[in-house]
PDB file of C-alpha atoms in Angstrom:
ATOM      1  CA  UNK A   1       0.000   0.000   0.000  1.00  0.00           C
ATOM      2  CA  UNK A   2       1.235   3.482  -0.647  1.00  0.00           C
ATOM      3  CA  UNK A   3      -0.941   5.077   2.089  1.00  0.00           C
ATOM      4  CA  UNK A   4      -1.689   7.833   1.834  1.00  0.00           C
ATOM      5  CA  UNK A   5       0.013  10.440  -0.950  1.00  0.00           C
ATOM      6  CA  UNK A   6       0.138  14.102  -1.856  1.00  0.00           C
ATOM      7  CA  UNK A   7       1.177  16.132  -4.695  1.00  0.00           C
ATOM      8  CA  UNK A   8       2.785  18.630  -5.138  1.00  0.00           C
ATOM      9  CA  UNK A   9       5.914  18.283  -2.624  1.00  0.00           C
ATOM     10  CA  UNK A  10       6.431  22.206  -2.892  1.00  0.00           C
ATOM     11  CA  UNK A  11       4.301  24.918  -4.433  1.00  0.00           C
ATOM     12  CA  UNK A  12       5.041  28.954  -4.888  1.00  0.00           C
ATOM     13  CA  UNK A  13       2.014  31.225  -6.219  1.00  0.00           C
ATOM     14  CA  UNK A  14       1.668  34.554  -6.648  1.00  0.00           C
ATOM     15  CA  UNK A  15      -1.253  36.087  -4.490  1.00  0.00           C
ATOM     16  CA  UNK A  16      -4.572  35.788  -6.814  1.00  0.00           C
ATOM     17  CA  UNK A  17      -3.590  32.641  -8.114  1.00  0.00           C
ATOM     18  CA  UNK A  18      -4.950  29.591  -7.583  1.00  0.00           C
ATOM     19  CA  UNK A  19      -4.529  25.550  -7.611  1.00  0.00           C
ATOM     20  CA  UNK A  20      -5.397  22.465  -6.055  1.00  0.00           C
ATOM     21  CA  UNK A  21      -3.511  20.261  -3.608  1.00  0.00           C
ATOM     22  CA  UNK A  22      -4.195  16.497  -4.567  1.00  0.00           C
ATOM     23  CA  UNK A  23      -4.500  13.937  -1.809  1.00  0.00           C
ATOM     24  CA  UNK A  24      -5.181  10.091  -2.586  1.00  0.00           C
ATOM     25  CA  UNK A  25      -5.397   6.938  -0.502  1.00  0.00           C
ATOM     26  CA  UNK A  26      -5.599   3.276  -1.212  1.00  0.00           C
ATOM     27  CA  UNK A  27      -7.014   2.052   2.109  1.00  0.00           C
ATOM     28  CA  UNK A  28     -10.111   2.480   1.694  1.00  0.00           C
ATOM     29  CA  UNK A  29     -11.018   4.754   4.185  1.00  0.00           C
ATOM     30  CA  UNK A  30     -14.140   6.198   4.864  1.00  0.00           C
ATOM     31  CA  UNK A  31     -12.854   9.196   6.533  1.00  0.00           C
ATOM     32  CA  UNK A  32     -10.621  12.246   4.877  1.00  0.00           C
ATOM     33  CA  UNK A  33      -9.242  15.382   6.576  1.00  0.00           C
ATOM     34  CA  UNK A  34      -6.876  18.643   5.296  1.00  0.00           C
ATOM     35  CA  UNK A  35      -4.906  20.126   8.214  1.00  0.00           C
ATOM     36  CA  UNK A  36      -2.828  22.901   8.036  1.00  0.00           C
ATOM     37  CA  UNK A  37       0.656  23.368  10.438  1.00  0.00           C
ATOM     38  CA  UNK A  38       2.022  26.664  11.023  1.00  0.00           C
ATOM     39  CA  UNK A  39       4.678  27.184  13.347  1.00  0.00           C
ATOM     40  CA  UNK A  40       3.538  27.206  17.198  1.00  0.00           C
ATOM     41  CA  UNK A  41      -0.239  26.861  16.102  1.00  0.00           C
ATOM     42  CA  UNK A  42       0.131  22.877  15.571  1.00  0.00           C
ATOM     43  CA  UNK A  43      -2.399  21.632  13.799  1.00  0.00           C
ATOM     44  CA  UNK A  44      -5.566  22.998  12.558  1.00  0.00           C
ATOM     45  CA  UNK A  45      -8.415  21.390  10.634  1.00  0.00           C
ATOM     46  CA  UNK A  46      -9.191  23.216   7.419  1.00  0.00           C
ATOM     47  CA  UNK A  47     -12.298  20.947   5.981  1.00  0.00           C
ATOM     48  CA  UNK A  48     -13.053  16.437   6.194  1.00  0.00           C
ATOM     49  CA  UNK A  49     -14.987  14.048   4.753  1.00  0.00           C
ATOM     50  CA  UNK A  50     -17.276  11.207   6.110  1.00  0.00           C
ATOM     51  CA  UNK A  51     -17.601   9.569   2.914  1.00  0.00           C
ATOM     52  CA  UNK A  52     -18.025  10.415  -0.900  1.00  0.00           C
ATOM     53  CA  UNK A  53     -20.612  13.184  -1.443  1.00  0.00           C
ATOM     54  CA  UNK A  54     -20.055  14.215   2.125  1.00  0.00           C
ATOM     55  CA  UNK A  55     -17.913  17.230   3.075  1.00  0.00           C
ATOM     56  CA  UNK A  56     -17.829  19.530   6.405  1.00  0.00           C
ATOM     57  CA  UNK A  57     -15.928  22.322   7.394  1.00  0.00           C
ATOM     58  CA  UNK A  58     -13.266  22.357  10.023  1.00  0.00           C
ATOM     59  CA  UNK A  59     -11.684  24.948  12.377  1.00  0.00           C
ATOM     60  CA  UNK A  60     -10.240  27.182   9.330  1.00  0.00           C
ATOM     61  CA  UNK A  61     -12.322  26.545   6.205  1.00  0.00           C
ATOM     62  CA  UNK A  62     -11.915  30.261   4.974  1.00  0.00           C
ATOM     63  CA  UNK A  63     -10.436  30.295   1.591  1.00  0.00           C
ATOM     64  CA  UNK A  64     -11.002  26.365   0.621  1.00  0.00           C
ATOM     65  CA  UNK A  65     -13.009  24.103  -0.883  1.00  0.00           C
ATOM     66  CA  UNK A  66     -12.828  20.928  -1.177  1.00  0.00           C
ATOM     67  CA  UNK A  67     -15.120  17.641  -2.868  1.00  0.00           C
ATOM     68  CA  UNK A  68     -15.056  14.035  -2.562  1.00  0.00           C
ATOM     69  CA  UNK A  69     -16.730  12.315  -5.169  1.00  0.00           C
ATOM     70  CA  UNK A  70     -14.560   9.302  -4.842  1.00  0.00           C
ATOM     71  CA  UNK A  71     -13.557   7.174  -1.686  1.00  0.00           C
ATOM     72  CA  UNK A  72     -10.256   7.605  -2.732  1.00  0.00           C
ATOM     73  CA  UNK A  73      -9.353  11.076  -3.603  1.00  0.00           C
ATOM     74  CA  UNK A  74      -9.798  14.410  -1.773  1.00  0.00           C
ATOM     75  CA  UNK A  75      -8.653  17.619  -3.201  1.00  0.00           C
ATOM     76  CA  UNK A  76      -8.026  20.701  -1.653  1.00  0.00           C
ATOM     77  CA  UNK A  77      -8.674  23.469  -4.213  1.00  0.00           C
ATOM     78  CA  UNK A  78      -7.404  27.434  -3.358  1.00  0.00           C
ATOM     79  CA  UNK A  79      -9.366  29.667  -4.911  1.00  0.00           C
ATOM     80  CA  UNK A  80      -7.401  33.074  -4.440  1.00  0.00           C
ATOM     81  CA  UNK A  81      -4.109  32.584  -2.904  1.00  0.00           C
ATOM     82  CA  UNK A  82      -3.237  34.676  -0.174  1.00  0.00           C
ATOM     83  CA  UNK A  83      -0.156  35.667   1.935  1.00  0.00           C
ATOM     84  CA  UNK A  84      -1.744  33.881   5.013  1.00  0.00           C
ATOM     85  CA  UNK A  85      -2.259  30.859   3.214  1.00  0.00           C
ATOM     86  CA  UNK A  86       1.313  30.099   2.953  1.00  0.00           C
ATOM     87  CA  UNK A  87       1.482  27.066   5.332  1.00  0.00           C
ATOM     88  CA  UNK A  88       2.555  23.002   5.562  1.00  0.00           C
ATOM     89  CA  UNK A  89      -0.523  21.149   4.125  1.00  0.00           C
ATOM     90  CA  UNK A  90      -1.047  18.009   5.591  1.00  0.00           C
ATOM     91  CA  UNK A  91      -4.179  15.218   4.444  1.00  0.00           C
ATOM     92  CA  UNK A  92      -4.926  12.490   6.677  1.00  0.00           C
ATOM     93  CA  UNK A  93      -7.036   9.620   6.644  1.00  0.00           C
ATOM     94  CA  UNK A  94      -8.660   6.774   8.914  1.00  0.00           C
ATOM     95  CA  UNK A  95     -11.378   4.074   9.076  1.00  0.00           C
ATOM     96  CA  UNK A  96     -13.534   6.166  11.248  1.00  0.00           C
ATOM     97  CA  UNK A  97     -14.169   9.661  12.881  1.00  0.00           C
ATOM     98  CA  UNK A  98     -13.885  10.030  16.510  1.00  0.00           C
ATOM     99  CA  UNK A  99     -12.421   7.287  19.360  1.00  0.00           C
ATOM    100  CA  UNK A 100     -10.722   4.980  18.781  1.00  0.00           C
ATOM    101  CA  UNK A 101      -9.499   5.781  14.945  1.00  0.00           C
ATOM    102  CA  UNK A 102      -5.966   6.497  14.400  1.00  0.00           C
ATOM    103  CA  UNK A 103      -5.648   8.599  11.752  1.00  0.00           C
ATOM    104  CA  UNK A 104      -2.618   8.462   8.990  1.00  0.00           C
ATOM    105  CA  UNK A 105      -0.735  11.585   7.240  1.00  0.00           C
ATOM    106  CA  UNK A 106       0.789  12.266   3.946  1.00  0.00           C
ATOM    107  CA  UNK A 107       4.095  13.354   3.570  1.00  0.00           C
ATOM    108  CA  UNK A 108       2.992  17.311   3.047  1.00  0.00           C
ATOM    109  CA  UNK A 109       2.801  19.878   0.580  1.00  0.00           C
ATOM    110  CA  UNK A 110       4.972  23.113   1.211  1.00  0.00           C
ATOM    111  CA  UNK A 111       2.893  26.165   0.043  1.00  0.00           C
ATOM    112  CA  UNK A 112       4.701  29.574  -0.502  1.00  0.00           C
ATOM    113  CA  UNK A 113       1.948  32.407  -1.713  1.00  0.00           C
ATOM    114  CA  UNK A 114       4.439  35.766  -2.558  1.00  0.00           C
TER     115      UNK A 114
ATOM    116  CA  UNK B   1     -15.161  21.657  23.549  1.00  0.00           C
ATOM    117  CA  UNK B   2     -12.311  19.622  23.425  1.00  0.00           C
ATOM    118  CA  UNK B   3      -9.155  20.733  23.934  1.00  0.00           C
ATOM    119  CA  UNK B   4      -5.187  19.413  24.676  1.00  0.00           C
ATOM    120  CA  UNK B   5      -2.650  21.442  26.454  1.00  0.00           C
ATOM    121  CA  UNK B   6       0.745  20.213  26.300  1.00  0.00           C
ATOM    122  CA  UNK B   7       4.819  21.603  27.247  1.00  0.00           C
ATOM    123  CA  UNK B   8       5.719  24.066  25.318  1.00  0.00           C
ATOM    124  CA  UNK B   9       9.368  23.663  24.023  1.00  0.00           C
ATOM    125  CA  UNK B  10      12.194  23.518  22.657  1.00  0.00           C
ATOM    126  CA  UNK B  11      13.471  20.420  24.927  1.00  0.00           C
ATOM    127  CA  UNK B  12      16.773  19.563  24.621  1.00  0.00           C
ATOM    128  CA  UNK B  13      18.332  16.354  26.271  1.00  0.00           C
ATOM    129  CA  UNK B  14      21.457  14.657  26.155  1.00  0.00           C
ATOM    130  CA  UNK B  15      21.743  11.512  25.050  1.00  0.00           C
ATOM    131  CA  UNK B  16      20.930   8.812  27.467  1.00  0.00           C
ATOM    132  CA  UNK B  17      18.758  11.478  29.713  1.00  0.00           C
ATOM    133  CA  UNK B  18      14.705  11.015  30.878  1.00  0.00           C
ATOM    134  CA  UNK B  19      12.853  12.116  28.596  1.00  0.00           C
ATOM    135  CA  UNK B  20       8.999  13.787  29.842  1.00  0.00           C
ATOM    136  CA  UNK B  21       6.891  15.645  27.773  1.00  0.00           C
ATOM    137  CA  UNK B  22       3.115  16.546  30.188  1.00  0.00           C
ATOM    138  CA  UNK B  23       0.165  16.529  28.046  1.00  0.00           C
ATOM    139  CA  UNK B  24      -3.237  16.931  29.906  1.00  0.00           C
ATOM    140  CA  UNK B  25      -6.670  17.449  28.100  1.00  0.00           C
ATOM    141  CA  UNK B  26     -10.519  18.270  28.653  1.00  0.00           C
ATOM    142  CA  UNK B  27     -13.041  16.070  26.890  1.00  0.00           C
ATOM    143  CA  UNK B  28     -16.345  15.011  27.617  1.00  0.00           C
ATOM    144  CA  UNK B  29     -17.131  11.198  26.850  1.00  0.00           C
ATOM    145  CA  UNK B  30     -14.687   8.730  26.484  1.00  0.00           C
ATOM    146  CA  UNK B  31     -12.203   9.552  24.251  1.00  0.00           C
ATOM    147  CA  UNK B  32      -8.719   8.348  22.542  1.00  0.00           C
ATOM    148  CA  UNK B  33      -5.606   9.622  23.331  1.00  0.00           C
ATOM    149  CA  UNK B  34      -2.600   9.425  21.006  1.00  0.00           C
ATOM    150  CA  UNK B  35       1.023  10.811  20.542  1.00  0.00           C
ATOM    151  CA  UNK B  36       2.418  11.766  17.217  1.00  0.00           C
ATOM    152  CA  UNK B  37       5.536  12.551  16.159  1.00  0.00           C
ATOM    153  CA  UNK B  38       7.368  14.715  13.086  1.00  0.00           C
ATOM    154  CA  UNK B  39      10.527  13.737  11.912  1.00  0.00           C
ATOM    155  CA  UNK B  40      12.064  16.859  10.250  1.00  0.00           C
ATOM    156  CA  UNK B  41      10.730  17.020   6.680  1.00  0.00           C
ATOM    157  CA  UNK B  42       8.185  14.676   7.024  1.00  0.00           C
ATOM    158  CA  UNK B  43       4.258  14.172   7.869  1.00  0.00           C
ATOM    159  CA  UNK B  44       3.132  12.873  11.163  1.00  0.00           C
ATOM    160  CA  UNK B  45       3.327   9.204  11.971  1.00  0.00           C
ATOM    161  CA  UNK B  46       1.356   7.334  15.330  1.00  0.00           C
ATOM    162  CA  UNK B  47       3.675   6.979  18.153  1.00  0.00           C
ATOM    163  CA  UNK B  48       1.300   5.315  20.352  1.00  0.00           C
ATOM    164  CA  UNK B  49      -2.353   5.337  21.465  1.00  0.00           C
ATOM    165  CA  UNK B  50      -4.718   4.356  24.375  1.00  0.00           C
ATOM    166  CA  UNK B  51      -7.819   3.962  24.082  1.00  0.00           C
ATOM    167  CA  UNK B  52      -9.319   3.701  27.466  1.00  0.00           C
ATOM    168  CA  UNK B  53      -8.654   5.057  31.236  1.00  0.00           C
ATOM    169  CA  UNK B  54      -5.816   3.137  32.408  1.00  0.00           C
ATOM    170  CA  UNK B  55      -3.855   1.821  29.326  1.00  0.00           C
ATOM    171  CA  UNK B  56      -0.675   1.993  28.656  1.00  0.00           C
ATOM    172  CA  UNK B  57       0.415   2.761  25.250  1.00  0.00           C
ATOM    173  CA  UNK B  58       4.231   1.679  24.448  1.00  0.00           C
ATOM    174  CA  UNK B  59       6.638   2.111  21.277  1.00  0.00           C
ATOM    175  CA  UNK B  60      10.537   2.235  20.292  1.00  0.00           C
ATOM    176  CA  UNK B  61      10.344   2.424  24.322  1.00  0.00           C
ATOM    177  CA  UNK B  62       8.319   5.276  24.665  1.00  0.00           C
ATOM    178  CA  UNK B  63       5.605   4.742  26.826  1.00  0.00           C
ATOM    179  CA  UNK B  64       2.003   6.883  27.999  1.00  0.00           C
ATOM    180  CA  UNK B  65      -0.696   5.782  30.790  1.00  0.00           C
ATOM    181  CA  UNK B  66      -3.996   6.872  30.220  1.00  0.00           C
ATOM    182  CA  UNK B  67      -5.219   8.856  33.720  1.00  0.00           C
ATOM    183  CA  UNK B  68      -9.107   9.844  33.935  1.00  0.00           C
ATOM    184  CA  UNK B  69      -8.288  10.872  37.262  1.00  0.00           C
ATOM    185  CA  UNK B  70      -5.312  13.333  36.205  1.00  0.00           C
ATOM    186  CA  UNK B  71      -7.265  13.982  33.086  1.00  0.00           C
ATOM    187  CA  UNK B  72      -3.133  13.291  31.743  1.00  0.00           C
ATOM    188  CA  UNK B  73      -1.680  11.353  29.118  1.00  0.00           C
ATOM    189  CA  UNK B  74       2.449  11.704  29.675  1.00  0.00           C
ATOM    190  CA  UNK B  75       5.012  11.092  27.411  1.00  0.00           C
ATOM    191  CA  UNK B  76       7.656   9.466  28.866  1.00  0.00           C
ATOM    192  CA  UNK B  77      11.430   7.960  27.551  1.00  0.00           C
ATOM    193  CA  UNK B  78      13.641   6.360  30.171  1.00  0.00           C
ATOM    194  CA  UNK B  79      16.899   6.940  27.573  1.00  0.00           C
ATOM    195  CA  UNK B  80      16.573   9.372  24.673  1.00  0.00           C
ATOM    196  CA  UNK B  81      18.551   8.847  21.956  1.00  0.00           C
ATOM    197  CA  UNK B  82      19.971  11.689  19.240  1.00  0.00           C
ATOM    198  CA  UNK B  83      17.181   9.836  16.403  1.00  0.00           C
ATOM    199  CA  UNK B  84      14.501  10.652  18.640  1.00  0.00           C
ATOM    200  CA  UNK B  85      14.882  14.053  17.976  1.00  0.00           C
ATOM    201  CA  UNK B  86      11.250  15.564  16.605  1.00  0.00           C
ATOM    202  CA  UNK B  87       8.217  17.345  17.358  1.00  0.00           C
ATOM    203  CA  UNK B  88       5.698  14.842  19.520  1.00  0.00           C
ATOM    204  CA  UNK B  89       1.996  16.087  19.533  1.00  0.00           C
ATOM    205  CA  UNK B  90      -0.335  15.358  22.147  1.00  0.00           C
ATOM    206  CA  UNK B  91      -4.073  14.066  20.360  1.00  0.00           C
ATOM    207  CA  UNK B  92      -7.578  13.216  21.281  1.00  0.00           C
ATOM    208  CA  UNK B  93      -9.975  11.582  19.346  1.00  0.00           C
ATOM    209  CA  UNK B  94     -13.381  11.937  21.221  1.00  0.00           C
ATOM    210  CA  UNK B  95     -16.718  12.584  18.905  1.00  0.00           C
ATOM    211  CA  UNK B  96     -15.273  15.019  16.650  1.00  0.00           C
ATOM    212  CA  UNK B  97     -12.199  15.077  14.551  1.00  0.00           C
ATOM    213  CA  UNK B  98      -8.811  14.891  16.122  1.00  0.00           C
ATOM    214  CA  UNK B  99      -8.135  17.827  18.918  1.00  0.00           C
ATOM    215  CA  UNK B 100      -4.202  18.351  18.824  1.00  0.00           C
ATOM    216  CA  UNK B 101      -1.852  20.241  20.986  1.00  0.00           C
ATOM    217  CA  UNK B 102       0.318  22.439  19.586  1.00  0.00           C
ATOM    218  CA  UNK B 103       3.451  20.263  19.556  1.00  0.00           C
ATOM    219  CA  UNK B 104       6.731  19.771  21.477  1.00  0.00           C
ATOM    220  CA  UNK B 105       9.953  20.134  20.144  1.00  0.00           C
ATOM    221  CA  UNK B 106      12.736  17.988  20.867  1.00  0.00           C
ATOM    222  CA  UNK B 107      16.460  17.739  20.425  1.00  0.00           C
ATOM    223  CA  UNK B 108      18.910  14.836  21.872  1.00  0.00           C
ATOM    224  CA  UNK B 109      22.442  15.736  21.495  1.00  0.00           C
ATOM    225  CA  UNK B 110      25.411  13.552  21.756  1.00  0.00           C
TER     226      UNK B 110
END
């Protein structure tokens, strides 16, 4: 199994721009997350998914969307890049929400909006 | 709502020291508790996890009891070595998505 994988590795966009962060996993997990980790702030949830067709917004949705129209795939799109957007994206995955589900990461995408 | 407070760092050890990193949380229910870690570079990976008042989770000899009482879940090394240098997050998995806390950074030097 590969896990769980994200592209790109790195990013840079100019503010205004905008692009989507791919996330796949071949577990076949119900449940899909996008976190964000900025220095001292840990991590914060940015939107998840109970299933396909089924999205909800986390603890910093502002500026994101996302879909899920497949149990394996979750993008996170960015519709107008800003400054305060530049960030560590992280997508996680598990079996469940809630107790007792572990959840597992992707490596991360490095976004840089100038 | 949920929440996790945990150390704030930098830690720095020497090799071979104790290694404790406090973590206590506020949850209603009966919820997980988990340590991460972060390699530098890399996503987060499960360090351990227990999933009920009085477990003990152990890995790569890191170890964390589960206290309702305490309302605590420490992390806890008896000899540290320099590839356990990372950042450890305290987690809690109760009815909503994972709660973290905001991390704990730690450096072993030889």
């Amino acid at each position: 199994n590969a896990g769980v994988t994200q592209t790109p590795k790195f990013q840079v966009l100019k503010t205004g721009q905008s692009m989507t962060l791919q996330c796949a996993q071949d577990m076949n997990h119900e449940y899909m997350s996008w976190y964000r980790q900025d220095p001292g702030m840990g991590l914060r949830l940015i939107h998840y998914s109970v299933g396909a067709g089924i999205t909800d917004q986390g603890e910093v949705p502002n500026g994101y969307n996302v879909s899920r129209s497949t149990t394996e795939d979750f993008p996170l799109r960015l519709l107008s890049a800003a400054p305060s957007q530049t960030s560590v994206y992280f997508c996680a995955s598990s079996y469940g929400v809630g107790s007792p589900y572990e959840q597992y990461f992707g490596p991360g995408t490095r976004l840089t909006v100038t | 709502g949920d929440s996790v407070t945990q150390m704030e760092g930098p830690v720095t050890l020497s090799e071979e020291a104790f290694l404790t990193i406090n973590c206590t949380y506020t949850a209603t229910g009966y919820p997980s508790l988990f340590w991460y870690v972060q390699y530098p570079g890399e996503g987060l990976q499960l360090l351990l996890k227990a999933t009920k008042a009085d477990d003990k989770g152990s890995n790569k000899g890191f170890e964390a009891t589960y206290r309702k009482e305490t309302t605590s879940f420490h992390l806890e090394k008896g000899s540290v070595q320099v590839s356990d240098s990372a950042v450890y997050f305290c987690t809690l998995s109760g009815n909503t998505p994972l709660v973290f806390g905001k991390g704990t950074r730690l450096s072993v030097i030889a």
